[in-house]
Structures are given as C-alpha cells and as structure tokens.
C-alpha cells in the first residue's frame, strides 16, 4: 500500500486494526499481520478518456486502477482492467482506441489499452495530443519546446519550434 503522508488526514488504532482516512474521503482498514487492505469510500478520479464513437470510457483513479466503461445497446458496464498505473497523472486514448498514452511524472508511455502491454516509450514531455483526423498520430511537445510527431512507428521532429504559452497548454504552429 502506497499512500503519500501528505494525503493522510487521520489514523486510528482499534485492537489489531488501523483505520486511515485520506484527504480524498477514502478510509482504509489494515489488520496487523495481514496483507489485506479494505477500502471504504470512493477513490478520487485522476484522468479519463473516451473513444470517438462514445462507446467506451477509461478512468484512472487515485489508487492507480484503470476502469473501462463499455456501452452495449441500452446499458453499460464497468470493468476493472488487469493493469494499473499508480502514480500516473494522465491517460489519453488514440482515436482508433488501439493505443493509450499514460503520463507518469512528465514521461509518457504508449500501451495497449486492453492488455496493458507497453508498446512505445514516449519519454520526457511537456504535453501531448492525439490528432483526431488520424487513427494514431500523436504530437509530443518536449521539455526543450521541440515538437515531434509520432505515427506508425516513426518519429518526425519539426524543424521550427512552436510558439507556446508558458504552461504549454496552447500550441501555435
């Protein structure tokens, strides 16, 4: 169990159990000598992304779990994915839903969204965005403000640096 000390609001020991409350309104129960942790309450949403068709949504929760909501006919269902992304700050699905970008501490990795298998290490980056007009073209802005386009296994570095806002949320070419 990994919890940043700054997120712990309180701790209470009752007999052989310790209850920990977090700043995200989650309560965890730990029993002495047992590896089992019981969680009460909701885990905070960190990031979410969906496919173009609006038939699937992936959600990254604070505990690192990734959940997929699938729409079938008139209903939908949630399923926890077999992989996790503890410590990640962002997830983003490609337009063809065949790749997912996961960002950890300013570094990106492309994975298969169904299996969680790593496909490509994107590396250090400021920000990235999928091209909605292409099945899997990713524009990556690096820390040195250079822009690279990743598509079909190839990386093209643009010759000119884009003009960017200070927080790199807006890119003008």
JSON list of C-alpha atoms in Angstrom, two decimals:
[
{"chain": "A", "resi": 1, "resn": "UNK", "atom": "CA", "xyz": [0.00, 0.00, 0.00]},
{"chain": "A", "resi": 2, "resn": "UNK", "atom": "CA", "xyz": [1.44, 3.33, -1.06]},
{"chain": "A", "resi": 3, "resn": "UNK", "atom": "CA", "xyz": [-0.04, 6.50, 0.41]},
{"chain": "A", "resi": 4, "resn": "UNK", "atom": "CA", "xyz": [1.74, 9.81, 0.41]},
{"chain": "A", "resi": 5, "resn": "UNK", "atom": "CA", "xyz": [1.96, 11.06, 4.02]},
{"chain": "A", "resi": 6, "resn": "UNK", "atom": "CA", "xyz": [0.57, 14.44, 2.95]},
{"chain": "A", "resi": 7, "resn": "UNK", "atom": "CA", "xyz": [-2.69, 12.68, 1.97]},
{"chain": "A", "resi": 8, "resn": "UNK", "atom": "CA", "xyz": [-3.30, 11.10, 5.38]},
{"chain": "A", "resi": 9, "resn": "UNK", "atom": "CA", "xyz": [-5.88, 13.04, 7.36]},
{"chain": "A", "resi": 10, "resn": "UNK", "atom": "CA", "xyz": [-6.09, 10.82, 10.43]},
{"chain": "A", "resi": 11, "resn": "UNK", "atom": "CA", "xyz": [-5.23, 7.38, 11.81]},
{"chain": "A", "resi": 12, "resn": "UNK", "atom": "CA", "xyz": [-6.98, 5.37, 14.49]},
{"chain": "A", "resi": 13, "resn": "UNK", "atom": "CA", "xyz": [-5.84, 2.05, 16.01]},
{"chain": "A", "resi": 14, "resn": "UNK", "atom": "CA", "xyz": [-8.56, -0.24, 17.42]},
{"chain": "A", "resi": 15, "resn": "UNK", "atom": "CA", "xyz": [-7.30, -3.59, 18.75]},
{"chain": "A", "resi": 16, "resn": "UNK", "atom": "CA", "xyz": [-5.47, -5.24, 15.79]},
{"chain": "A", "resi": 17, "resn": "UNK", "atom": "CA", "xyz": [-6.89, -2.89, 13.13]},
{"chain": "A", "resi": 18, "resn": "UNK", "atom": "CA", "xyz": [-5.68, 0.51, 11.97]},
{"chain": "A", "resi": 19, "resn": "UNK", "atom": "CA", "xyz": [-8.07, 2.81, 10.12]},
{"chain": "A", "resi": 20, "resn": "UNK", "atom": "CA", "xyz": [-6.57, 5.54, 7.94]},
{"chain": "A", "resi": 21, "resn": "UNK", "atom": "CA", "xyz": [-8.59, 8.39, 6.45]},
{"chain": "A", "resi": 22, "resn": "UNK", "atom": "CA", "xyz": [-7.25, 10.27, 3.43]},
{"chain": "A", "resi": 23, "resn": "UNK", "atom": "CA", "xyz": [-7.81, 13.76, 2.06]},
{"chain": "A", "resi": 24, "resn": "UNK", "atom": "CA", "xyz": [-9.78, 12.19, -0.82]},
{"chain": "A", "resi": 25, "resn": "UNK", "atom": "CA", "xyz": [-12.50, 10.90, 1.56]},
{"chain": "A", "resi": 26, "resn": "UNK", "atom": "CA", "xyz": [-11.26, 7.33, 1.49]},
{"chain": "A", "resi": 27, "resn": "UNK", "atom": "CA", "xyz": [-10.93, 5.16, 4.61]},
{"chain": "A", "resi": 28, "resn": "UNK", "atom": "CA", "xyz": [-8.57, 2.19, 4.61]},
{"chain": "A", "resi": 29, "resn": "UNK", "atom": "CA", "xyz": [-8.62, -0.64, 7.14]},
{"chain": "A", "resi": 30, "resn": "UNK", "atom": "CA", "xyz": [-5.40, -2.54, 7.82]},
{"chain": "A", "resi": 31, "resn": "UNK", "atom": "CA", "xyz": [-5.18, -5.59, 10.09]},
{"chain": "A", "resi": 32, "resn": "UNK", "atom": "CA", "xyz": [-1.92, -6.36, 11.93]},
{"chain": "A", "resi": 33, "resn": "UNK", "atom": "CA", "xyz": [-0.07, -9.27, 10.30]},
{"chain": "A", "resi": 34, "resn": "UNK", "atom": "CA", "xyz": [-2.33, -9.35, 7.24]},
{"chain": "A", "resi": 35, "resn": "UNK", "atom": "CA", "xyz": [-1.51, -8.13, 3.72]},
{"chain": "A", "resi": 36, "resn": "UNK", "atom": "CA", "xyz": [-5.21, -7.41, 3.06]},
{"chain": "A", "resi": 37, "resn": "UNK", "atom": "CA", "xyz": [-6.32, -3.77, 2.88]},
{"chain": "A", "resi": 38, "resn": "UNK", "atom": "CA", "xyz": [-10.03, -2.94, 2.90]},
{"chain": "A", "resi": 39, "resn": "UNK", "atom": "CA", "xyz": [-11.06, 0.32, 1.26]},
{"chain": "A", "resi": 40, "resn": "UNK", "atom": "CA", "xyz": [-14.21, 2.27, 2.12]},
{"chain": "A", "resi": 41, "resn": "UNK", "atom": "CA", "xyz": [-15.45, 5.26, 0.17]},
{"chain": "A", "resi": 42, "resn": "UNK", "atom": "CA", "xyz": [-14.66, 6.41, -3.32]},
{"chain": "A", "resi": 43, "resn": "UNK", "atom": "CA", "xyz": [-11.24, 6.75, -4.83]},
{"chain": "A", "resi": 44, "resn": "UNK", "atom": "CA", "xyz": [-10.62, 10.13, -6.48]},
{"chain": "A", "resi": 45, "resn": "UNK", "atom": "CA", "xyz": [-10.70, 10.40, -10.28]},
{"chain": "A", "resi": 46, "resn": "UNK", "atom": "CA", "xyz": [-7.33, 11.49, -11.75]},
{"chain": "A", "resi": 47, "resn": "UNK", "atom": "CA", "xyz": [-7.99, 11.35, -15.51]},
{"chain": "A", "resi": 48, "resn": "UNK", "atom": "CA", "xyz": [-10.48, 9.99, -18.02]},
{"chain": "A", "resi": 49, "resn": "UNK", "atom": "CA", "xyz": [-10.56, 9.44, -21.76]},
{"chain": "A", "resi": 50, "resn": "UNK", "atom": "CA", "xyz": [-13.05, 8.04, -24.26]},
{"chain": "A", "resi": 51, "resn": "UNK", "atom": "CA", "xyz": [-13.20, 6.69, -27.78]},
{"chain": "A", "resi": 52, "resn": "UNK", "atom": "CA", "xyz": [-14.52, 8.65, -30.77]},
{"chain": "A", "resi": 53, "resn": "UNK", "atom": "CA", "xyz": [-17.70, 6.60, -31.02]},
{"chain": "A", "resi": 54, "resn": "UNK", "atom": "CA", "xyz": [-18.69, 7.32, -27.43]},
{"chain": "A", "resi": 55, "resn": "UNK", "atom": "CA", "xyz": [-19.00, 3.60, -26.68]},
{"chain": "A", "resi": 56, "resn": "UNK", "atom": "CA", "xyz": [-16.10, 3.29, -24.22]},
{"chain": "A", "resi": 57, "resn": "UNK", "atom": "CA", "xyz": [-14.62, 5.38, -21.43]},
{"chain": "A", "resi": 58, "resn": "UNK", "atom": "CA", "xyz": [-11.45, 4.68, -19.43]},
{"chain": "A", "resi": 59, "resn": "UNK", "atom": "CA", "xyz": [-10.98, 6.19, -15.96]},
{"chain": "A", "resi": 60, "resn": "UNK", "atom": "CA", "xyz": [-7.74, 6.42, -13.96]},
{"chain": "A", "resi": 61, "resn": "UNK", "atom": "CA", "xyz": [-8.34, 6.50, -10.21]},
{"chain": "A", "resi": 62, "resn": "UNK", "atom": "CA", "xyz": [-6.03, 7.70, -7.45]},
{"chain": "A", "resi": 63, "resn": "UNK", "atom": "CA", "xyz": [-5.23, 4.14, -6.38]},
{"chain": "A", "resi": 64, "resn": "UNK", "atom": "CA", "xyz": [-3.78, 3.51, -9.87]},
{"chain": "A", "resi": 65, "resn": "UNK", "atom": "CA", "xyz": [-6.64, 1.34, -11.04]},
{"chain": "A", "resi": 66, "resn": "UNK", "atom": "CA", "xyz": [-7.96, 1.81, -14.56]},
{"chain": "A", "resi": 67, "resn": "UNK", "atom": "CA", "xyz": [-11.61, 1.08, -15.21]},
{"chain": "A", "resi": 68, "resn": "UNK", "atom": "CA", "xyz": [-13.35, 0.79, -18.58]},
{"chain": "A", "resi": 69, "resn": "UNK", "atom": "CA", "xyz": [-17.00, 1.64, -19.09]},
{"chain": "A", "resi": 70, "resn": "UNK", "atom": "CA", "xyz": [-18.47, -0.04, -22.18]},
{"chain": "A", "resi": 71, "resn": "UNK", "atom": "CA", "xyz": [-21.82, 0.80, -23.69]},
{"chain": "A", "resi": 72, "resn": "UNK", "atom": "CA", "xyz": [-23.81, -2.13, -25.06]},
{"chain": "A", "resi": 73, "resn": "UNK", "atom": "CA", "xyz": [-27.25, -1.49, -26.61]},
{"chain": "A", "resi": 74, "resn": "UNK", "atom": "CA", "xyz": [-29.30, 0.26, -23.90]},
{"chain": "A", "resi": 75, "resn": "UNK", "atom": "CA", "xyz": [-26.98, -0.32, -20.96]},
{"chain": "A", "resi": 76, "resn": "UNK", "atom": "CA", "xyz": [-23.38, -0.11, -19.91]},
{"chain": "A", "resi": 77, "resn": "UNK", "atom": "CA", "xyz": [-20.98, -1.84, -17.59]},
{"chain": "A", "resi": 78, "resn": "UNK", "atom": "CA", "xyz": [-17.77, -1.09, -15.70]},
{"chain": "A", "resi": 79, "resn": "UNK", "atom": "CA", "xyz": [-14.82, -3.49, -15.73]},
{"chain": "A", "resi": 80, "resn": "UNK", "atom": "CA", "xyz": [-11.52, -3.09, -13.90]},
{"chain": "A", "resi": 81, "resn": "UNK", "atom": "CA", "xyz": [-8.59, -3.52, -16.28]},
{"chain": "A", "resi": 82, "resn": "UNK", "atom": "CA", "xyz": [-5.95, -6.13, -15.45]},
{"chain": "A", "resi": 83, "resn": "UNK", "atom": "CA", "xyz": [-3.19, -3.49, -15.33]},
{"chain": "A", "resi": 84, "resn": "UNK", "atom": "CA", "xyz": [-2.74, -0.36, -13.23]},
{"chain": "A", "resi": 85, "resn": "UNK", "atom": "CA", "xyz": [-0.99, 3.00, -13.44]},
{"chain": "A", "resi": 86, "resn": "UNK", "atom": "CA", "xyz": [-0.18, 4.00, -9.87]},
{"chain": "A", "resi": 87, "resn": "UNK", "atom": "CA", "xyz": [1.39, 7.47, -9.84]},
{"chain": "A", "resi": 88, "resn": "UNK", "atom": "CA", "xyz": [0.15, 8.41, -13.33]},
{"chain": "A", "resi": 89, "resn": "UNK", "atom": "CA", "xyz": [-1.31, 11.87, -13.86]},
{"chain": "A", "resi": 90, "resn": "UNK", "atom": "CA", "xyz": [-3.00, 11.42, -17.23]},
{"chain": "A", "resi": 91, "resn": "UNK", "atom": "CA", "xyz": [-4.40, 8.84, -19.64]},
{"chain": "A", "resi": 92, "resn": "UNK", "atom": "CA", "xyz": [-5.40, 9.52, -23.24]},
{"chain": "A", "resi": 93, "resn": "UNK", "atom": "CA", "xyz": [-6.77, 7.06, -25.81]},
{"chain": "A", "resi": 94, "resn": "UNK", "atom": "CA", "xyz": [-5.82, 7.24, -29.51]},
{"chain": "A", "resi": 95, "resn": "UNK", "atom": "CA", "xyz": [-8.62, 7.98, -31.99]},
{"chain": "A", "resi": 96, "resn": "UNK", "atom": "CA", "xyz": [-8.61, 4.32, -33.14]},
{"chain": "A", "resi": 97, "resn": "UNK", "atom": "CA", "xyz": [-8.61, 3.17, -29.47]},
{"chain": "A", "resi": 98, "resn": "UNK", "atom": "CA", "xyz": [-5.64, 0.88, -30.13]},
{"chain": "A", "resi": 99, "resn": "UNK", "atom": "CA", "xyz": [-3.12, 2.82, -28.01]},
{"chain": "A", "resi": 100, "resn": "UNK", "atom": "CA", "xyz": [-3.30, 4.66, -24.70]},
{"chain": "A", "resi": 101, "resn": "UNK", "atom": "CA", "xyz": [-0.84, 7.30, -23.56]},
{"chain": "A", "resi": 102, "resn": "UNK", "atom": "CA", "xyz": [-0.08, 7.12, -19.84]},
{"chain": "A", "resi": 103, "resn": "UNK", "atom": "CA", "xyz": [1.88, 10.01, -18.33]},
{"chain": "A", "resi": 104, "resn": "UNK", "atom": "CA", "xyz": [3.98, 9.47, -15.18]},
{"chain": "A", "resi": 105, "resn": "UNK", "atom": "CA", "xyz": [5.92, 12.43, -13.75]},
{"chain": "A", "resi": 106, "resn": "UNK", "atom": "CA", "xyz": [6.35, 14.10, -17.14]},
{"chain": "A", "resi": 107, "resn": "UNK", "atom": "CA", "xyz": [7.23, 10.90, -19.01]},
{"chain": "A", "resi": 108, "resn": "UNK", "atom": "CA", "xyz": [4.91, 9.15, -21.43]},
{"chain": "A", "resi": 109, "resn": "UNK", "atom": "CA", "xyz": [4.38, 5.51, -22.36]},
{"chain": "A", "resi": 110, "resn": "UNK", "atom": "CA", "xyz": [2.09, 4.11, -25.05]},
{"chain": "A", "resi": 111, "resn": "UNK", "atom": "CA", "xyz": [0.34, 0.90, -24.06]},
{"chain": "A", "resi": 112, "resn": "UNK", "atom": "CA", "xyz": [-2.25, -1.48, -25.47]},
{"chain": "A", "resi": 113, "resn": "UNK", "atom": "CA", "xyz": [-5.45, -0.34, -23.67]},
{"chain": "A", "resi": 114, "resn": "UNK", "atom": "CA", "xyz": [-6.87, -3.87, -23.43]},
{"chain": "A", "resi": 115, "resn": "UNK", "atom": "CA", "xyz": [-3.82, -5.78, -22.17]},
{"chain": "A", "resi": 116, "resn": "UNK", "atom": "CA", "xyz": [-1.72, -3.01, -20.63]},
{"chain": "A", "resi": 117, "resn": "UNK", "atom": "CA", "xyz": [1.36, -4.18, -22.55]},
{"chain": "A", "resi": 118, "resn": "UNK", "atom": "CA", "xyz": [3.90, -1.42, -23.20]},
{"chain": "A", "resi": 119, "resn": "UNK", "atom": "CA", "xyz": [4.17, -0.52, -26.90]},
{"chain": "A", "resi": 120, "resn": "UNK", "atom": "CA", "xyz": [6.48, 2.52, -27.04]},
{"chain": "A", "resi": 121, "resn": "UNK", "atom": "CA", "xyz": [8.32, 4.69, -24.53]},
{"chain": "A", "resi": 122, "resn": "UNK", "atom": "CA", "xyz": [7.47, 8.29, -25.43]},
{"chain": "A", "resi": 123, "resn": "UNK", "atom": "CA", "xyz": [9.94, 9.68, -22.89]},
{"chain": "A", "resi": 124, "resn": "UNK", "atom": "CA", "xyz": [10.13, 13.10, -21.24]},
{"chain": "A", "resi": 125, "resn": "UNK", "atom": "CA", "xyz": [7.50, 15.53, -22.43]},
{"chain": "A", "resi": 126, "resn": "UNK", "atom": "CA", "xyz": [5.61, 18.70, -21.52]},
{"chain": "A", "resi": 127, "resn": "UNK", "atom": "CA", "xyz": [2.34, 17.72, -23.15]},
{"chain": "A", "resi": 128, "resn": "UNK", "atom": "CA", "xyz": [0.92, 15.58, -25.94]},
{"chain": "A", "resi": 129, "resn": "UNK", "atom": "CA", "xyz": [-2.23, 15.44, -28.05]},
{"chain": "A", "resi": 130, "resn": "UNK", "atom": "CA", "xyz": [-3.73, 12.91, -30.45]},
{"chain": "A", "resi": 131, "resn": "UNK", "atom": "CA", "xyz": [-4.59, 14.07, -33.99]},
{"chain": "A", "resi": 132, "resn": "UNK", "atom": "CA", "xyz": [-8.36, 13.48, -34.25]},
{"chain": "A", "resi": 133, "resn": "UNK", "atom": "CA", "xyz": [-8.05, 13.18, -38.05]},
{"chain": "A", "resi": 134, "resn": "UNK", "atom": "CA", "xyz": [-5.66, 10.23, -37.88]},
{"chain": "A", "resi": 135, "resn": "UNK", "atom": "CA", "xyz": [-6.11, 6.80, -36.28]},
{"chain": "A", "resi": 136, "resn": "UNK", "atom": "CA", "xyz": [-2.94, 7.03, -34.17]},
{"chain": "A", "resi": 137, "resn": "UNK", "atom": "CA", "xyz": [-0.85, 10.17, -34.74]},
{"chain": "A", "resi": 138, "resn": "UNK", "atom": "CA", "xyz": [0.49, 11.76, -31.56]},
{"chain": "A", "resi": 139, "resn": "UNK", "atom": "CA", "xyz": [2.03, 15.25, -31.32]},
{"chain": "A", "resi": 140, "resn": "UNK", "atom": "CA", "xyz": [4.52, 15.42, -28.44]},
{"chain": "A", "resi": 141, "resn": "UNK", "atom": "CA", "xyz": [5.95, 18.66, -27.08]},
{"chain": "A", "resi": 142, "resn": "UNK", "atom": "CA", "xyz": [9.31, 18.02, -25.41]},
{"chain": "A", "resi": 143, "resn": "UNK", "atom": "CA", "xyz": [10.79, 19.87, -22.44]},
{"chain": "A", "resi": 144, "resn": "UNK", "atom": "CA", "xyz": [13.06, 21.87, -24.78]},
{"chain": "A", "resi": 145, "resn": "UNK", "atom": "CA", "xyz": [9.89, 23.04, -26.61]},
{"chain": "A", "resi": 146, "resn": "UNK", "atom": "CA", "xyz": [10.56, 20.99, -29.72]},
{"chain": "A", "resi": 147, "resn": "UNK", "atom": "CA", "xyz": [7.60, 19.23, -31.29]},
{"chain": "A", "resi": 148, "resn": "UNK", "atom": "CA", "xyz": [7.65, 15.63, -32.52]},
{"chain": "A", "resi": 149, "resn": "UNK", "atom": "CA", "xyz": [5.01, 13.74, -34.44]},
{"chain": "A", "resi": 150, "resn": "UNK", "atom": "CA", "xyz": [4.76, 10.01, -33.67]},
{"chain": "A", "resi": 151, "resn": "UNK", "atom": "CA", "xyz": [2.89, 7.96, -36.26]},
{"chain": "A", "resi": 152, "resn": "UNK", "atom": "CA", "xyz": [3.06, 4.32, -37.41]},
{"chain": "A", "resi": 153, "resn": "UNK", "atom": "CA", "xyz": [6.33, 3.65, -35.59]},
{"chain": "A", "resi": 154, "resn": "UNK", "atom": "CA", "xyz": [8.08, 6.71, -36.99]},
{"chain": "A", "resi": 155, "resn": "UNK", "atom": "CA", "xyz": [9.05, 9.94, -35.22]},
{"chain": "A", "resi": 156, "resn": "UNK", "atom": "CA", "xyz": [9.30, 13.21, -37.13]},
{"chain": "A", "resi": 157, "resn": "UNK", "atom": "CA", "xyz": [10.90, 16.17, -35.37]},
{"chain": "A", "resi": 158, "resn": "UNK", "atom": "CA", "xyz": [9.58, 19.52, -36.65]},
{"chain": "A", "resi": 159, "resn": "UNK", "atom": "CA", "xyz": [12.28, 21.94, -37.72]},
{"chain": "A", "resi": 160, "resn": "UNK", "atom": "CA", "xyz": [10.62, 25.00, -36.19]},
{"chain": "A", "resi": 161, "resn": "UNK", "atom": "CA", "xyz": [9.80, 25.41, -32.53]},
{"chain": "A", "resi": 162, "resn": "UNK", "atom": "CA", "xyz": [6.14, 26.22, -31.96]},
{"chain": "A", "resi": 163, "resn": "UNK", "atom": "CA", "xyz": [5.04, 29.31, -30.04]},
{"chain": "A", "resi": 164, "resn": "UNK", "atom": "CA", "xyz": [3.71, 28.08, -26.71]},
{"chain": "A", "resi": 165, "resn": "UNK", "atom": "CA", "xyz": [2.01, 29.56, -23.72]},
{"chain": "A", "resi": 166, "resn": "UNK", "atom": "CA", "xyz": [4.07, 29.48, -20.51]},
{"chain": "A", "resi": 167, "resn": "UNK", "atom": "CA", "xyz": [2.26, 26.42, -19.17]},
{"chain": "A", "resi": 168, "resn": "UNK", "atom": "CA", "xyz": [2.40, 24.61, -22.55]},
{"chain": "A", "resi": 169, "resn": "UNK", "atom": "CA", "xyz": [-1.37, 24.17, -22.75]},
{"chain": "A", "resi": 170, "resn": "UNK", "atom": "CA", "xyz": [-1.69, 26.11, -26.03]},
{"chain": "A", "resi": 171, "resn": "UNK", "atom": "CA", "xyz": [0.45, 25.40, -29.07]},
{"chain": "A", "resi": 172, "resn": "UNK", "atom": "CA", "xyz": [0.52, 27.57, -32.20]},
{"chain": "A", "resi": 173, "resn": "UNK", "atom": "CA", "xyz": [2.25, 26.39, -35.38]}
]
